[in-house]
CSV table of C-alpha atoms in Angstrom, one decimal:
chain,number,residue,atom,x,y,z
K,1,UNK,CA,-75.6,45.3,58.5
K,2,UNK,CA,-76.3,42.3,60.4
K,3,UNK,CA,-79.1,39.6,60.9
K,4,UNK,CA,-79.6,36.4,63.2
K,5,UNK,CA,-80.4,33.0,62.3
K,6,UNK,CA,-81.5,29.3,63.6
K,7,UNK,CA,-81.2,26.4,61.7
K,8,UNK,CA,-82.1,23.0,62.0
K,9,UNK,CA,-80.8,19.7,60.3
K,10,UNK,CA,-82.8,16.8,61.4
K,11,UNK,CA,-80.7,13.4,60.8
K,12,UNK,CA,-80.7,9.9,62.6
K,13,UNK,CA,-83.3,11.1,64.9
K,14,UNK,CA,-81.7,13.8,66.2
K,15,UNK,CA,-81.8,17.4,65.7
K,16,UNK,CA,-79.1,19.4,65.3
K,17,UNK,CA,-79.7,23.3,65.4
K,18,UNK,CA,-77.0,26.0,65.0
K,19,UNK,CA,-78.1,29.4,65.8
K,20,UNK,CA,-76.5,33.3,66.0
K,21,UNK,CA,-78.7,36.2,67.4
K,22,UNK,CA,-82.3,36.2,69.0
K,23,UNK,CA,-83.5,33.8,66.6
K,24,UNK,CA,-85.0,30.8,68.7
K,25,UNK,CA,-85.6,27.1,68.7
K,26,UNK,CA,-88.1,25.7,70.6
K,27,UNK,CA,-89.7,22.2,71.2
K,28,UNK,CA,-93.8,21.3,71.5
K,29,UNK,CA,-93.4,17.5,73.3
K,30,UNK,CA,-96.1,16.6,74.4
K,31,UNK,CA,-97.2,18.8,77.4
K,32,UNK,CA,-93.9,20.8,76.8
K,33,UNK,CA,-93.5,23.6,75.7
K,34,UNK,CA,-89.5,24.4,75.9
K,35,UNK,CA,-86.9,27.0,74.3
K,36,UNK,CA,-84.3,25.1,73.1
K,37,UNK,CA,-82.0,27.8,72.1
K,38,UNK,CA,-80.5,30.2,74.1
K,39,UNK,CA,-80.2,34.0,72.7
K,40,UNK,CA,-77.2,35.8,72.4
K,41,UNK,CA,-77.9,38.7,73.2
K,42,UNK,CA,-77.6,41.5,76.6
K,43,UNK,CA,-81.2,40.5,78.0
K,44,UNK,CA,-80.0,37.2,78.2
K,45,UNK,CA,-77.0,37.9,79.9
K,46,UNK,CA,-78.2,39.9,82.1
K,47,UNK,CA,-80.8,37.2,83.1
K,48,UNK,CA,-78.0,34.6,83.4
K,49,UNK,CA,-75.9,37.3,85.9
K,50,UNK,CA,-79.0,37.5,87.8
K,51,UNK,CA,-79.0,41.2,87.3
K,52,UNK,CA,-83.2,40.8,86.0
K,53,UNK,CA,-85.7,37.9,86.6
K,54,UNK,CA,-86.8,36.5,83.2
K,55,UNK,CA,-90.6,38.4,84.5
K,56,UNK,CA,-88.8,41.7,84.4
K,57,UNK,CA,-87.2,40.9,81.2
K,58,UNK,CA,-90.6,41.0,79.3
K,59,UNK,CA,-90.2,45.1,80.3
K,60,UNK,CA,-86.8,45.8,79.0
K,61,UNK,CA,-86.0,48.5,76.8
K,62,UNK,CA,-82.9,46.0,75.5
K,63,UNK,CA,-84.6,43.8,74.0
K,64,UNK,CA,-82.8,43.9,70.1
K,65,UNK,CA,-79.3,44.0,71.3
K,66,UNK,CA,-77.8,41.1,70.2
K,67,UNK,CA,-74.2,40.3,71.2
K,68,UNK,CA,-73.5,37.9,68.3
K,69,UNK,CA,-75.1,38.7,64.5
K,70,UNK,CA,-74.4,37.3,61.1
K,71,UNK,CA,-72.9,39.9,58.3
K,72,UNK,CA,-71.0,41.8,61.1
K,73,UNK,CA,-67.5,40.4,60.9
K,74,UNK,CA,-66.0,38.2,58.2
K,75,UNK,CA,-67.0,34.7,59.9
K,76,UNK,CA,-68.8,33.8,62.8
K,77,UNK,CA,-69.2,31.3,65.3
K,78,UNK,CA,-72.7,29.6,65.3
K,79,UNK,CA,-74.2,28.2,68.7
K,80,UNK,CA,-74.7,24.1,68.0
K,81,UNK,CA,-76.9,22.5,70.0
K,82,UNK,CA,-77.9,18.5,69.7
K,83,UNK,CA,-81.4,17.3,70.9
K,84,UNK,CA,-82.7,13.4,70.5
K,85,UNK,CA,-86.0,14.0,68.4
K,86,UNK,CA,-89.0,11.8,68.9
K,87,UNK,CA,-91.9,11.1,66.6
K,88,UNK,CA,-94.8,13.5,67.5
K,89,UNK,CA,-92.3,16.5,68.4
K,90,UNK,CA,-92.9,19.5,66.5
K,91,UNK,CA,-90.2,22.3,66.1
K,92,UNK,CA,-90.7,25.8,65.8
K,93,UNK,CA,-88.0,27.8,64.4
K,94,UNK,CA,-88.5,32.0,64.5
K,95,UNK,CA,-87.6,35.2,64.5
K,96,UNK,CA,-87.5,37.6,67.8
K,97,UNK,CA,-91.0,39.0,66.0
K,98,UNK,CA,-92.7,36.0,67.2
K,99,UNK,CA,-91.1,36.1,70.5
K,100,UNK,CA,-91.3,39.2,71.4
K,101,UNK,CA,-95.0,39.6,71.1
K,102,UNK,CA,-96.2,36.9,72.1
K,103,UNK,CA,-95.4,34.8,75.7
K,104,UNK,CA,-93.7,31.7,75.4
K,105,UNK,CA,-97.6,30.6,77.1
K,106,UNK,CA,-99.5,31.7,74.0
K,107,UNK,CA,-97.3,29.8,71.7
K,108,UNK,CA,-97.4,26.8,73.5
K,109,UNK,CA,-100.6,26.8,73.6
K,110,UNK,CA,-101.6,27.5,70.0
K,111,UNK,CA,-98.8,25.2,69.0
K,112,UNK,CA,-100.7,22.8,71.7
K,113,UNK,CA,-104.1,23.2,69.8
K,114,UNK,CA,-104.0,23.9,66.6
K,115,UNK,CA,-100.9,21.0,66.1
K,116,UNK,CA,-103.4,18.7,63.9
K,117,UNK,CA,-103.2,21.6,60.9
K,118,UNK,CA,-99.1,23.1,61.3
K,119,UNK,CA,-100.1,25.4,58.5
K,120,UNK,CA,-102.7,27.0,60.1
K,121,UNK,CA,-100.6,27.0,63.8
K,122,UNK,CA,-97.4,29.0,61.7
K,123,UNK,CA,-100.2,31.5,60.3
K,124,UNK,CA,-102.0,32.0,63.8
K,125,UNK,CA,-98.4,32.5,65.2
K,126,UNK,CA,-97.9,35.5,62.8
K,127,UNK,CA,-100.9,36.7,63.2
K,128,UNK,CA,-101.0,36.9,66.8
K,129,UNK,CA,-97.5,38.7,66.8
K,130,UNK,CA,-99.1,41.5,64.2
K,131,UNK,CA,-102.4,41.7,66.4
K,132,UNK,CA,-99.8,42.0,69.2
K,133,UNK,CA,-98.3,45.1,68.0
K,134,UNK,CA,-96.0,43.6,65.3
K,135,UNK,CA,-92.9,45.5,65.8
K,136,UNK,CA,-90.8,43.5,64.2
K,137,UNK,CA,-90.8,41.1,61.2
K,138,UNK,CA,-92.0,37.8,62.0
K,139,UNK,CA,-90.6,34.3,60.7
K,140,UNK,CA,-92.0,30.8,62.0
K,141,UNK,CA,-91.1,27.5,60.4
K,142,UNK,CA,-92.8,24.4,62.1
K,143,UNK,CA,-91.2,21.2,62.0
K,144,UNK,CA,-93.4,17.8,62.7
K,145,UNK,CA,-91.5,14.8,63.3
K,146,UNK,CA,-93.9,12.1,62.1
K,147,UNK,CA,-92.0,8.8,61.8
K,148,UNK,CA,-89.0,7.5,63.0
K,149,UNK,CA,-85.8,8.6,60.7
K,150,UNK,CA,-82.8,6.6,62.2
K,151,UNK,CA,-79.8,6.5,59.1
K,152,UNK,CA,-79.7,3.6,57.6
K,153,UNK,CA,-76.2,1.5,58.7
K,154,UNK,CA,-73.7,0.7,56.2
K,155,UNK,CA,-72.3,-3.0,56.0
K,156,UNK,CA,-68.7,-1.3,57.6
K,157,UNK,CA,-70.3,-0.2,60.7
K,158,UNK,CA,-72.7,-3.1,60.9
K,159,UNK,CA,-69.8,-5.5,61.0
K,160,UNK,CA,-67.5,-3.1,63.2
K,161,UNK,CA,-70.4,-3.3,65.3
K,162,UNK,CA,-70.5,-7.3,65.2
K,163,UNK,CA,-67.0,-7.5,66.0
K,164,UNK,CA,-66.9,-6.1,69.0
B,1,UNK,CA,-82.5,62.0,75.5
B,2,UNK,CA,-81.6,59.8,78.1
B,3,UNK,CA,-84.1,58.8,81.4
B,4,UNK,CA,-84.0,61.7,84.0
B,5,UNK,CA,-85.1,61.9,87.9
B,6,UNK,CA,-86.8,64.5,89.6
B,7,UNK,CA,-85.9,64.8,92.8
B,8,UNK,CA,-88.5,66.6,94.9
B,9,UNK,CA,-89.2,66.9,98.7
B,10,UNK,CA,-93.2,67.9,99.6
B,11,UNK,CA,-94.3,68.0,96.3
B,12,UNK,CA,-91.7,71.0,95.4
B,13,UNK,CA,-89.4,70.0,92.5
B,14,UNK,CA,-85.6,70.4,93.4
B,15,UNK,CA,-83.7,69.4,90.1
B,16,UNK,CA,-83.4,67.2,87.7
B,17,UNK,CA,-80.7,64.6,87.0
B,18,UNK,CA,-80.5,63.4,83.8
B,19,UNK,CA,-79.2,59.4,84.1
B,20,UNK,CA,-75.6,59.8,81.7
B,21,UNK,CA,-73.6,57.7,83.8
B,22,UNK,CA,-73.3,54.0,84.5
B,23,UNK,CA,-73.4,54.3,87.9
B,24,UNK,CA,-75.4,57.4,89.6
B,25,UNK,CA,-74.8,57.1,93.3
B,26,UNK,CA,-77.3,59.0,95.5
B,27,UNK,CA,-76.1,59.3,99.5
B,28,UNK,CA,-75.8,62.3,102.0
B,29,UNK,CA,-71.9,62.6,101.8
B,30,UNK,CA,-71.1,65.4,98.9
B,31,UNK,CA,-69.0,62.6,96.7
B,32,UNK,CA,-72.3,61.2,95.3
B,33,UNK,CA,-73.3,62.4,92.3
B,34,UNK,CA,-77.0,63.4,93.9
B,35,UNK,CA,-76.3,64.6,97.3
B,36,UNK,CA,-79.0,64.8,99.6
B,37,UNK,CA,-78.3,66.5,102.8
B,38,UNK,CA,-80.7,65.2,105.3
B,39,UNK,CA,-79.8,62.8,108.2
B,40,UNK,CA,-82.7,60.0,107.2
B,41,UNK,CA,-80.4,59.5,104.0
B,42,UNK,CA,-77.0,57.4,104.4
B,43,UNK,CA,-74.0,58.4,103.1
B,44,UNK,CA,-73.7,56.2,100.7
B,45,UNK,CA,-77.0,55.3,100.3
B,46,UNK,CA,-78.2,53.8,96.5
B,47,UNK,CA,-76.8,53.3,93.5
B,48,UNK,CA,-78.7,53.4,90.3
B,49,UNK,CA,-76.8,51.2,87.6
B,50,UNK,CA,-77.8,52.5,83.8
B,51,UNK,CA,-76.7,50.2,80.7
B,52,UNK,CA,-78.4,51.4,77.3
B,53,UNK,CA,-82.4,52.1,78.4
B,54,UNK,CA,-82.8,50.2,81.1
B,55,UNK,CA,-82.2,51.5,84.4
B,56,UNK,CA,-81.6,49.3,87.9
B,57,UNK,CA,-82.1,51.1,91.4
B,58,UNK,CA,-80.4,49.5,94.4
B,59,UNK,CA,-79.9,50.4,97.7
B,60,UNK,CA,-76.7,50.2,99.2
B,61,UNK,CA,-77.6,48.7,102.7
B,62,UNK,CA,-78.8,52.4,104.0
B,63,UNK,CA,-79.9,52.9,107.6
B,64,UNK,CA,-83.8,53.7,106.9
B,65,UNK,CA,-83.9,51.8,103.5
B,66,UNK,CA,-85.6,52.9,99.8
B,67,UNK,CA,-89.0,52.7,99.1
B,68,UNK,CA,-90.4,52.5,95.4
B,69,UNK,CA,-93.8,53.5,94.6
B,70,UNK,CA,-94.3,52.6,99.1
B,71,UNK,CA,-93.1,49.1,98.6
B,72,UNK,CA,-88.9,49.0,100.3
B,73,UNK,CA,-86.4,47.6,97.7
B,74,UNK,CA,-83.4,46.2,97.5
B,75,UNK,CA,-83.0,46.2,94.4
B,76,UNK,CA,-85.1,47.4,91.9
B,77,UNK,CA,-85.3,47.7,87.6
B,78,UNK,CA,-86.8,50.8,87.5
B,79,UNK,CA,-90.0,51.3,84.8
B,80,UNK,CA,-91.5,54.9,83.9
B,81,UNK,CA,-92.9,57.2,86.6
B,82,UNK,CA,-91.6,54.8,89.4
B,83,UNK,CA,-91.1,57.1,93.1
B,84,UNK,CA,-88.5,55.8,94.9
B,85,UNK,CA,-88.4,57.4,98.4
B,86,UNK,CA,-85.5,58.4,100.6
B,87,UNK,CA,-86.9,59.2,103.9
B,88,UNK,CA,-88.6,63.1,102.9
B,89,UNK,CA,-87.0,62.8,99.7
B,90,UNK,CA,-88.8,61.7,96.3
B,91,UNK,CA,-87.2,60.8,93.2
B,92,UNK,CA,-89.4,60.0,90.3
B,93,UNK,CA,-87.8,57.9,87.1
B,94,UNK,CA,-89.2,59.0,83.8
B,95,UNK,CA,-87.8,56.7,81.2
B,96,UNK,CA,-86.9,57.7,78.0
B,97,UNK,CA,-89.5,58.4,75.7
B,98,UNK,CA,-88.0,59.4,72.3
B,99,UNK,CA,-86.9,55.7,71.3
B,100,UNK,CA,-90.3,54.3,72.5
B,101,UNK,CA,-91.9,56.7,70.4
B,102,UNK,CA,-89.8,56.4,67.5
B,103,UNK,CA,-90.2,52.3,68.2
B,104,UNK,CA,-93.5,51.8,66.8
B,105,UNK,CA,-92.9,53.9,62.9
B,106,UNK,CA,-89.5,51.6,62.4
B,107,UNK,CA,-89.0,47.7,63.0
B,108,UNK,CA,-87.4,47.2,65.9
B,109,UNK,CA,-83.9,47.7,64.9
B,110,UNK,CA,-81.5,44.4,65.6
B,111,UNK,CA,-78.1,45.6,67.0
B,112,UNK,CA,-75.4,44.5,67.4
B,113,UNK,CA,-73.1,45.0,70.4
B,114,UNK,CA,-69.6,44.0,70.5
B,115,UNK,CA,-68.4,41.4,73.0
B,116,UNK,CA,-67.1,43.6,76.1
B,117,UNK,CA,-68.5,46.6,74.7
B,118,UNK,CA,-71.2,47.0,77.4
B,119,UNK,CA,-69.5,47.3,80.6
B,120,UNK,CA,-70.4,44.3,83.2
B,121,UNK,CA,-73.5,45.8,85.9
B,122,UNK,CA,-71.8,43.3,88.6
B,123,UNK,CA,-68.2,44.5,88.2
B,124,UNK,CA,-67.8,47.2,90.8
B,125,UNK,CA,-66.7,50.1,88.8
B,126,UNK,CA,-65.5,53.3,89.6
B,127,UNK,CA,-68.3,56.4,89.8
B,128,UNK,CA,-67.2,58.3,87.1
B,129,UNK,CA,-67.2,55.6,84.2
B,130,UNK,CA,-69.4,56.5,81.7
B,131,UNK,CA,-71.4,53.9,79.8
B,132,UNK,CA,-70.8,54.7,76.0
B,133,UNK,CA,-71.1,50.9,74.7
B,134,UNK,CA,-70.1,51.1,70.9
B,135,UNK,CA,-73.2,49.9,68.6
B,136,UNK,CA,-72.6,47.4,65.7
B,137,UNK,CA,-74.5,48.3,62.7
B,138,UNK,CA,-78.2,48.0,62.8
B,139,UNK,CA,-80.8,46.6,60.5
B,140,UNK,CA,-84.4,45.2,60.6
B,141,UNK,CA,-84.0,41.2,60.8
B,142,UNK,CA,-85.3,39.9,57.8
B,143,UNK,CA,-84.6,36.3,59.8
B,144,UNK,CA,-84.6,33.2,58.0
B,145,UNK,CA,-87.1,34.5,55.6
B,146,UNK,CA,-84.5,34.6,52.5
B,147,UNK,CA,-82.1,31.6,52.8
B,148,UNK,CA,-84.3,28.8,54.6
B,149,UNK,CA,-82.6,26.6,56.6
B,150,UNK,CA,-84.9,23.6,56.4
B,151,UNK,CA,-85.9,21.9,53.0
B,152,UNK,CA,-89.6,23.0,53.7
B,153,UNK,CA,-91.4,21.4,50.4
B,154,UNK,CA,-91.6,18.7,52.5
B,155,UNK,CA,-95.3,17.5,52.2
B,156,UNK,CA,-95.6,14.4,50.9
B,157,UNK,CA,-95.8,11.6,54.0
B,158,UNK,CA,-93.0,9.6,52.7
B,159,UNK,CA,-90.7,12.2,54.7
B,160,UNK,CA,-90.1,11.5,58.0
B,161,UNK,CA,-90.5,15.2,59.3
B,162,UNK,CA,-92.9,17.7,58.4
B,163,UNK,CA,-92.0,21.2,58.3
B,164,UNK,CA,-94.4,24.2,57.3
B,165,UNK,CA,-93.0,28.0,57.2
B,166,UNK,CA,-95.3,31.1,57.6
B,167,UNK,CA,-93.0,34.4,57.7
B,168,UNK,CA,-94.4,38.2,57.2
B,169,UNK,CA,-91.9,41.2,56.3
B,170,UNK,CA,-94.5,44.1,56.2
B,171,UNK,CA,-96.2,44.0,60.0
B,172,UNK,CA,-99.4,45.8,59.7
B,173,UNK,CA,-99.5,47.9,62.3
B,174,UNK,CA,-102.4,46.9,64.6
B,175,UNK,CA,-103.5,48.1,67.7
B,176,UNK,CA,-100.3,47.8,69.7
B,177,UNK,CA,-101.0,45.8,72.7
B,178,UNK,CA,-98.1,44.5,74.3
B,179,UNK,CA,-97.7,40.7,75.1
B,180,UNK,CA,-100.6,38.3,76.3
B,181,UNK,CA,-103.3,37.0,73.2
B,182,UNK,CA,-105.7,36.0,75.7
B,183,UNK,CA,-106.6,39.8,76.6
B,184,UNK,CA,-109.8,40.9,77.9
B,185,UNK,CA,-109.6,43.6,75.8
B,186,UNK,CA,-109.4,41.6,72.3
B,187,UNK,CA,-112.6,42.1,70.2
B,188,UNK,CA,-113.4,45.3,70.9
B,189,UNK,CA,-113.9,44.0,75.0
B,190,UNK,CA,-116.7,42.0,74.1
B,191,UNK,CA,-117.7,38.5,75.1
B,192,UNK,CA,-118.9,35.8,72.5
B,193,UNK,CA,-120.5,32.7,73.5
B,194,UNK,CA,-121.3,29.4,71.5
B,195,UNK,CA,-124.5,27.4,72.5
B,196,UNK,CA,-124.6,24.2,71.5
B,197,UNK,CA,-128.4,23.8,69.1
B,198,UNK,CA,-128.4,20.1,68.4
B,199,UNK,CA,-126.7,17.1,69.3
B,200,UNK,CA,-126.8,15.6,72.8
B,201,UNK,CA,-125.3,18.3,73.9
B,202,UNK,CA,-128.0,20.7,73.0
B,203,UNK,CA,-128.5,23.8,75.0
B,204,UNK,CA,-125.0,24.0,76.2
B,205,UNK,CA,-123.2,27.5,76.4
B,206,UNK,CA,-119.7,27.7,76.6
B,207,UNK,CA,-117.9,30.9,76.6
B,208,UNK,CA,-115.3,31.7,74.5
B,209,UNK,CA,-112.8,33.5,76.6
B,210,UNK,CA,-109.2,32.1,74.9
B,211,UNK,CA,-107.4,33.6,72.0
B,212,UNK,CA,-108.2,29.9,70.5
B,213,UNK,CA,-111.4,28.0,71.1
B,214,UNK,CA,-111.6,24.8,69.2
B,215,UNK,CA,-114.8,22.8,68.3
B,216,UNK,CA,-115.7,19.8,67.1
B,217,UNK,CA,-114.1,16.4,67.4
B,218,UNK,CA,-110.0,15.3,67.5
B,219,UNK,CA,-109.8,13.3,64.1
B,220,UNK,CA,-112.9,13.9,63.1
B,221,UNK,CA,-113.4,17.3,62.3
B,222,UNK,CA,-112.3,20.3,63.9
B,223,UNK,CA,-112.7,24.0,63.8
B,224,UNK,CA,-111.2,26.6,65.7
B,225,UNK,CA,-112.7,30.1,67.0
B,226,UNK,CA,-109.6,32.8,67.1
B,227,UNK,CA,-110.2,35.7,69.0
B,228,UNK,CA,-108.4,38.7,67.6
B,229,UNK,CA,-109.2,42.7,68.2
B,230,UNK,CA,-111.1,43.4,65.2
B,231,UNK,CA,-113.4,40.5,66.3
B,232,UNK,CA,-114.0,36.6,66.5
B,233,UNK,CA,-113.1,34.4,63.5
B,234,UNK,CA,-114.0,30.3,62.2
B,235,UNK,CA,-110.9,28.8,60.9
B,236,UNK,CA,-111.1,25.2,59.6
B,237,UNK,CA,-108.2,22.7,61.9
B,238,UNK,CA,-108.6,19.1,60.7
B,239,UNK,CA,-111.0,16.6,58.8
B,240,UNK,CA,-111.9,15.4,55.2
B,241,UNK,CA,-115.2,18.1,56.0
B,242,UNK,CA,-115.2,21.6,56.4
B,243,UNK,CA,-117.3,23.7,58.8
B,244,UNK,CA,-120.7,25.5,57.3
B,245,UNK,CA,-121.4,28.4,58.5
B,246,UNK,CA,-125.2,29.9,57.9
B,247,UNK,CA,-125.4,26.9,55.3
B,248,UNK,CA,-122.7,27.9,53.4
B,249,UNK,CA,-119.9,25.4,52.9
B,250,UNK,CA,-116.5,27.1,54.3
B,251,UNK,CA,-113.0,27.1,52.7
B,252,UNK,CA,-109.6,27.0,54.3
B,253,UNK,CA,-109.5,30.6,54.9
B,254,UNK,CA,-110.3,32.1,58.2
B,255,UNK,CA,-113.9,33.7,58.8
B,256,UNK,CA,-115.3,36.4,60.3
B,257,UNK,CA,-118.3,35.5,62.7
B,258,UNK,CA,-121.1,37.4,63.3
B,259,UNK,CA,-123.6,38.0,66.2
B,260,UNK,CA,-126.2,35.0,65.8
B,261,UNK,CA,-124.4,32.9,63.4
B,262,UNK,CA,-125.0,29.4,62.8
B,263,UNK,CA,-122.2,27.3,62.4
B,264,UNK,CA,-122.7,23.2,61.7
B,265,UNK,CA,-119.7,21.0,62.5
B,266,UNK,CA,-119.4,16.9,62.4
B,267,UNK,CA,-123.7,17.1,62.3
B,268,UNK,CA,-123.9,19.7,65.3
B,269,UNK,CA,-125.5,22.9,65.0
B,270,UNK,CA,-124.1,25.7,67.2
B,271,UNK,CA,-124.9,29.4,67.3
B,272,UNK,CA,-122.5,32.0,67.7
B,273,UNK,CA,-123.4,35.1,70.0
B,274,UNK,CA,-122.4,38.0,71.5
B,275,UNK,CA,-122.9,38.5,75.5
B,276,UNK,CA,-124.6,41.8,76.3
């Protein structure tokens, strides 16, 4: 039995995000739409080895074969990533349902549109991957950063700081 | 059942070659596995690389080339019914249908593949290496569903980041149309327009051609039209008010549109319409 996973832990304006699998991170900043995340799985190496263009990936029959899962062997090694976060960014944290059905376009742009209500954007995401065909279950969390959330400095660090 | 050629020459079916290996080479000398005897074909002349379901043509820098569906290659990843020509010669791909059809009934099974368990596609191998990559266990992803990552509760705005979660275990099971929203197809193929009634706007038409059409005014009050295959729907985006449609005060919920309705947003009246 196995499963993937992304996770995100947003602290001192960064975001740190550990993922296994297919699952995916991706960022909504400004204009940009960008996968932050990069799948473990053979489509993805077989795009890195230049074997298949990303546009021919989108026809593979190898899509769910993930070369690292979670519940397969005793531990394993997440992927961590660190990304500077800035106020305005949203996050969008899913399964390979999401991804799979619908381009990497489409959610950009309904992230892009429908970012004033994030409630609405994560049921519109869904949906669109069940109108799609819905092959696959389909998990979307949405993360907004509104503010800035640097951690507060202690009086240790502050006067570490001073005395250099 | 695994993908198969046909290799025919003037429309007359020779065999069939069912694609088992890793590496099926094709060529005029006899140590290919498909030998074709003609001089237009090299002796070693293409190599068709097979991991799991997908298959990958490529030609082997032959004399007189390869041709798929008339277009010459170099190399290829070969999709159903594809012809790839060697000079007389035609070789037609048909994938393999039995885990596309059984696709759509299950989820799309996650699995797992060991590291090193699929043999590399660059690594020249030898020809008769067969590609048997050992499977993991399999299971539908439930994803993050269960154990979520995030502390999502998060709506009050003293937090500094916002997170919302939508997740669906039980797919309905649509039409299937692969990829791309922002079909022509959607909505039954038809074509909805909004024309603008009051306002200083009034007698504008805009079509509404996008999965996602939004109305109204940034801050203010907006709305936004989603284009699905059963048909075209009002969902309410942002603002203290929330759309009426045919004088009737909408909720939060998403909305079914008819032909001709009315729909009044931030004091402008709009109708709703199909295109014949």
């Amino acid at each position: 039995m196995g499963t993937t996973l992304v996770a995100g832990l947003f602290y001192d304006n960064k975001v740190m995000l550990a993922h296994i699998g297919d699952s995916r991170a991706y960022r909504l900043r400004g204009e940009a739409f960008e996968q932050l995340t990069r799948d473990h799985s053979l489509l993805q190496e077989q795009i890195d080895s230049g074997m298949i263009t990303p546009e021919q990936a989108k026809f593979s029959q190898n899509k769910n074969l993930v070369t690292r899962a979670l519940g397969i062997d005793p531990t394993v090694e997440p992927e961590l990533t660190c990304f500077e976060a800035q106020p305005g960014d949203v996050y969008l944290l899913c399964s390979d349902g999401l991804n799979d059905m619908v381009s990497d376009e489409d959610i950009g742009m309904t992230l892009q549109t429908l970012s004033a209500n994030l409630r609405l954007a994560a049921q519109q995401l869904v949906q669109m991957a069940n109108d799609n065909g819905g092959r696959d279950n389909v998990s979307v969390i949405l993360v907004r950063v509104v503010r800035d959330y640097a951690a507060p400095k202690g009086w240790l660090s502050r006067l570490f700081s001073w005395l250099k | 059942m695994p993908a198969k050629l046909i290799l025919s020459m003037d429309g007359l079916v020779l065999k069939e070659i069912a694609l088992t290996k890793e590496r099926t080479t094709i060529g005029r000398k006899p140590h290919n596995d498909i030998q074709i005897d003609n001089l237009a074909v090299s002796g070693e002349h293409a190599v068709i690389v097979t991991i799991l379901n997908d298959s990958f043509l490529e030609d082997l820098g032959s004399t007189n080339g390869t041709l798929v569906n008339g277009q010459p290659i170099k190399k290829h990843f070969l999709q159903n019914n594809d012809v790839v020509e060697l000079g007389k010669y035609k070789l037609k791909y048909v994938g393999d249908q039995s885990s596309k059809s059984a696709a759509p009934q299950d989820f799309e099974k996650t699995m797992v593949l060991r590291p090193g368990a699929v043999p590399k596609a660059d690594a020249p191998k030898p020809a008769t290496s067969q590609a048997v990559p050992t499977m993991g266990t399999s299971q539908p992803t439930p994803a993050m569903g269960a154990s979520q990552p995030l502390h999502t509760a998060a709506t009050s705005s003293s937090q500094p980041v916002r997170s919302v979660s939508a997740s669906q275990g039980v797919p309905t099971m649509g039409a299937s149309q692969p990829l791309s929203a922002s079909q022509p197809l959607a909505a039954g193929g038809k074509v909805a327009a909004i024309q603008i009634l009051s306002g200083s706007n009034a007698g504008k038409e805009m079509e509404i051609t996008k999965a996602l059409t939004t109305l109204g005014k940034p801050g203010v009050q907006v709305a936004v039209i989603t284009k699905r295959p059963q048909g075209f729907f009002i969902t309410h985006v942002e603002g203290a008010n929330f759309p009426i449609l045919n004088g009737r005060l909408l909720d939060a919920q998403a909305h079914p549109l008819n032909d001709h309705d009315i729909v009044e947003l931030a004091g402008v009246k709009m109708e709703f319409f199909y295109k014949t």
